[in-house]
Coordinates of C-alpha atoms in Angstrom, one line a residue:
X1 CA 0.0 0.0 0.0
X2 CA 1.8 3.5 -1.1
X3 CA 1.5 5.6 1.9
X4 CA 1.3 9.4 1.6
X5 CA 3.7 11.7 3.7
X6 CA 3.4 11.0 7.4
X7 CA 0.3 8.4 7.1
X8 CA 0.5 6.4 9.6
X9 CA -1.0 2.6 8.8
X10 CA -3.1 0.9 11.6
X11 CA -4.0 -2.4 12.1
X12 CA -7.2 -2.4 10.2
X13 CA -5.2 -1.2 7.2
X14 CA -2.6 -4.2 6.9
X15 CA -3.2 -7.3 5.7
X16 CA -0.8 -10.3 6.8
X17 CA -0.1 -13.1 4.2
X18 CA 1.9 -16.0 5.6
X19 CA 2.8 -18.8 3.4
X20 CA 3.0 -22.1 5.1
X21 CA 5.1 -24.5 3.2
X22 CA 2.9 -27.8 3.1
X23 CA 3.8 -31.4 4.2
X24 CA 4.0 -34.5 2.2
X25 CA 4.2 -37.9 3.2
X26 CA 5.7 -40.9 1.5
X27 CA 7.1 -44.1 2.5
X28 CA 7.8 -47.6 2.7
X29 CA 5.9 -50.6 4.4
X30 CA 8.0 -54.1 5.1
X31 CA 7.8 -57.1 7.4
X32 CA 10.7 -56.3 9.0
X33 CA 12.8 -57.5 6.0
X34 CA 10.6 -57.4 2.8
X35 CA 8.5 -54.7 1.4
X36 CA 5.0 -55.5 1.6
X37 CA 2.5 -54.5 -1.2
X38 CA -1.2 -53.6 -1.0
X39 CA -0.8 -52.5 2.4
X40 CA -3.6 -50.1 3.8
X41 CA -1.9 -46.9 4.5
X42 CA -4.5 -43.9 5.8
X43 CA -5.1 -41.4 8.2
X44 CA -7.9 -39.5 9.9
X45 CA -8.5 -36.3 11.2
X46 CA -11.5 -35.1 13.9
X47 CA -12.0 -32.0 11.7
X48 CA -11.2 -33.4 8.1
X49 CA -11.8 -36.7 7.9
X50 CA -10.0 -39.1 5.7
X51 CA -7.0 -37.4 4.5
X52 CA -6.0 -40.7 2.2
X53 CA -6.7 -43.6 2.1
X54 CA -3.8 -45.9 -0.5
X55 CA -2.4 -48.8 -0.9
X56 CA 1.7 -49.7 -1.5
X57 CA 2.6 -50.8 -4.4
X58 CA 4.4 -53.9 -5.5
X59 CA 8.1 -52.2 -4.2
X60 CA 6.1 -51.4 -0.1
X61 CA 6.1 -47.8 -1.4
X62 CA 3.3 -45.5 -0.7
X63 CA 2.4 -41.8 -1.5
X64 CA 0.2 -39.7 0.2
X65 CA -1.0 -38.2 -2.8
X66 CA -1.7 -35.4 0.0
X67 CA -0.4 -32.0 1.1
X68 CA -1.5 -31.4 4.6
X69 CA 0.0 -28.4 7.2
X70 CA 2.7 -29.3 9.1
X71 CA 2.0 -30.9 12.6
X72 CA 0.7 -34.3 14.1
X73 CA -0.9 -36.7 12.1
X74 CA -1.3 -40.6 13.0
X75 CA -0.7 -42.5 10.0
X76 CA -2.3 -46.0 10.0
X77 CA -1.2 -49.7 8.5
X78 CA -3.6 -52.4 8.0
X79 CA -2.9 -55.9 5.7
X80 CA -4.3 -59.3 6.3
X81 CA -2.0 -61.0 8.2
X82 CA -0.4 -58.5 9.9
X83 CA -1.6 -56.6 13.4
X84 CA -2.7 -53.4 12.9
X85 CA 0.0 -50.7 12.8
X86 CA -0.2 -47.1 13.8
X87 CA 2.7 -44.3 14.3
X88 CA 2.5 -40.7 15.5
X89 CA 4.2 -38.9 12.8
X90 CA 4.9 -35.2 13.1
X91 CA 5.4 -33.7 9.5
X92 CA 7.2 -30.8 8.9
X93 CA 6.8 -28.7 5.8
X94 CA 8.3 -30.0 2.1
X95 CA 8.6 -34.1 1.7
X96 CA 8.2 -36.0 5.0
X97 CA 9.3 -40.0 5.2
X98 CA 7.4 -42.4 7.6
X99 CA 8.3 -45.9 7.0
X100 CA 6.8 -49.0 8.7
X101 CA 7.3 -53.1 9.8
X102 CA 4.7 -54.9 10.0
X103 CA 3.7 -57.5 12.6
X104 CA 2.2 -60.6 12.1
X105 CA -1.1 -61.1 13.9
X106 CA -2.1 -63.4 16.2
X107 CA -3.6 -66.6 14.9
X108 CA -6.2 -69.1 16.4
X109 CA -8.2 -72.1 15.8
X110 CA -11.3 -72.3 14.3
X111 CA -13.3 -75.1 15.0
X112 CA -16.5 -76.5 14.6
X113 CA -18.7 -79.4 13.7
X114 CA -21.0 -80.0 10.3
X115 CA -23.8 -81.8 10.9
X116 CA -27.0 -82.5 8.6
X117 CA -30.0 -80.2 9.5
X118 CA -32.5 -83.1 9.8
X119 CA -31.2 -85.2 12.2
X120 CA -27.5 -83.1 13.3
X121 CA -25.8 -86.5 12.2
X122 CA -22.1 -85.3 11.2
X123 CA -21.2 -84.8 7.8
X124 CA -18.0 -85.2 6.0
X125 CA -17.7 -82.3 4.7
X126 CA -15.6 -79.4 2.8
X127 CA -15.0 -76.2 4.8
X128 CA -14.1 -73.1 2.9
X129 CA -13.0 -69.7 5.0
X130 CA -13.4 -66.7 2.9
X131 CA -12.3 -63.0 4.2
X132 CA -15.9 -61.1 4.9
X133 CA -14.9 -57.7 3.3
X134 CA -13.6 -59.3 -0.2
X135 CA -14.3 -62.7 -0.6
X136 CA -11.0 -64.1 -0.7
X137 CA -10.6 -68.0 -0.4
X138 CA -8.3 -68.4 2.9
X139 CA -8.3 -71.9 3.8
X140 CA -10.4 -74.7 2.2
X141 CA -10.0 -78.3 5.0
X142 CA -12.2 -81.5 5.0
X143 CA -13.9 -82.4 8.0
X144 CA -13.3 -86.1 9.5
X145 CA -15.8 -88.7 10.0
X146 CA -17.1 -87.2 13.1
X147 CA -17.8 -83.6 11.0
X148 CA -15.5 -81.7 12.7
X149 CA -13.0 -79.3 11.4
X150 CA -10.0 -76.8 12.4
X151 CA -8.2 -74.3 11.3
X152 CA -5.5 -71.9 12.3
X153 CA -6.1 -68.5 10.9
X154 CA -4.8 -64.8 11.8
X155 CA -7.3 -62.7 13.8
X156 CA -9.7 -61.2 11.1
X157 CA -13.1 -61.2 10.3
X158 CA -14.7 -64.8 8.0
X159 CA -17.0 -66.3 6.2
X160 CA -17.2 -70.2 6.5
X161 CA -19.4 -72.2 4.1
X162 CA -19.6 -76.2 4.5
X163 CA -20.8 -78.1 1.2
X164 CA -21.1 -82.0 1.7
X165 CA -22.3 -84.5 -1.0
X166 CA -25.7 -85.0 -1.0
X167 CA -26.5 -81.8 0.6

């Protein structure tokens, strides 16, 4: 703003413009030796919501694809397989690196017994787990004279369907 002689600005006058240089993220996701692909990578904010959401690629390597302000943002990990990841990351502005390892998750059994709706004699049957949110064929076992079945699998979320001939 020219100023004439001896005019004085005051604060209602002036404008402030203060650039902020943004943060990007990128990275790589591994098991602790190899890089892992189409790992979940995201994070959330209270007041934004998903910031992004992607997946690594077949090298482990991710890209934000975002450019956030500079601060405290919890980045998030998620794969079948593998327990649930999370890191604190504070970015600072220009290109920001957060790699991660993997851990396996836990496993347990599943069990269980086939038996024939009429008269809950057992069934020698096929067992197929599939993952609930895509389908994916997990484990496929046949169950023994007695109908019963089990399966080690890592802690997730299934669908099991029994087919037995006849039935």
């Amino acid at each position: 703003v020219p100023l004439a002689d001896e005019e004085v600005l005051t604060g209602a006058d002036l404008e402030l413009l203060i650039y902020i240089e943004p943060a990007t993220l990128t990275g790589l996701v591994t098991d602790g030796v190899a890089a892992l692909a189409d790992v979940r990578v995201y994070a959330y904010d209270d007041t934004m919501g998903v910031l992004f959401d992607e997946l690594t690629d077949a090298t482990g390597a991710y890209d934000a694809g975002i450019s956030v302000l500079p601060g405290d943002l919890t980045v998030m990990f998620d794969s079948y397989g593998f327990a649930h990841g999370e890191v604190l990351a504070t970015l600072v502005s220009g290109a920001n690196t957060v790699d991660f390892a993997m851990l396996p998750a836990m496993t347990a059994d599943l069990t269980g017994t086939v038996t024939a709706a009429m008269d809950s004699s057992p069934l020698e049957a096929v067992v197929t787990v599939a993952r609930a949110d895509n389908g994916e064929e997990i484990a496929q076992v046949t169950c023994g004279v007695d109908g019963t079945y089990t399966v080690n699998l890592p802690y997730y979320t299934y669908n099991v369907f029994a087919v037995a001939p006849g039935y």
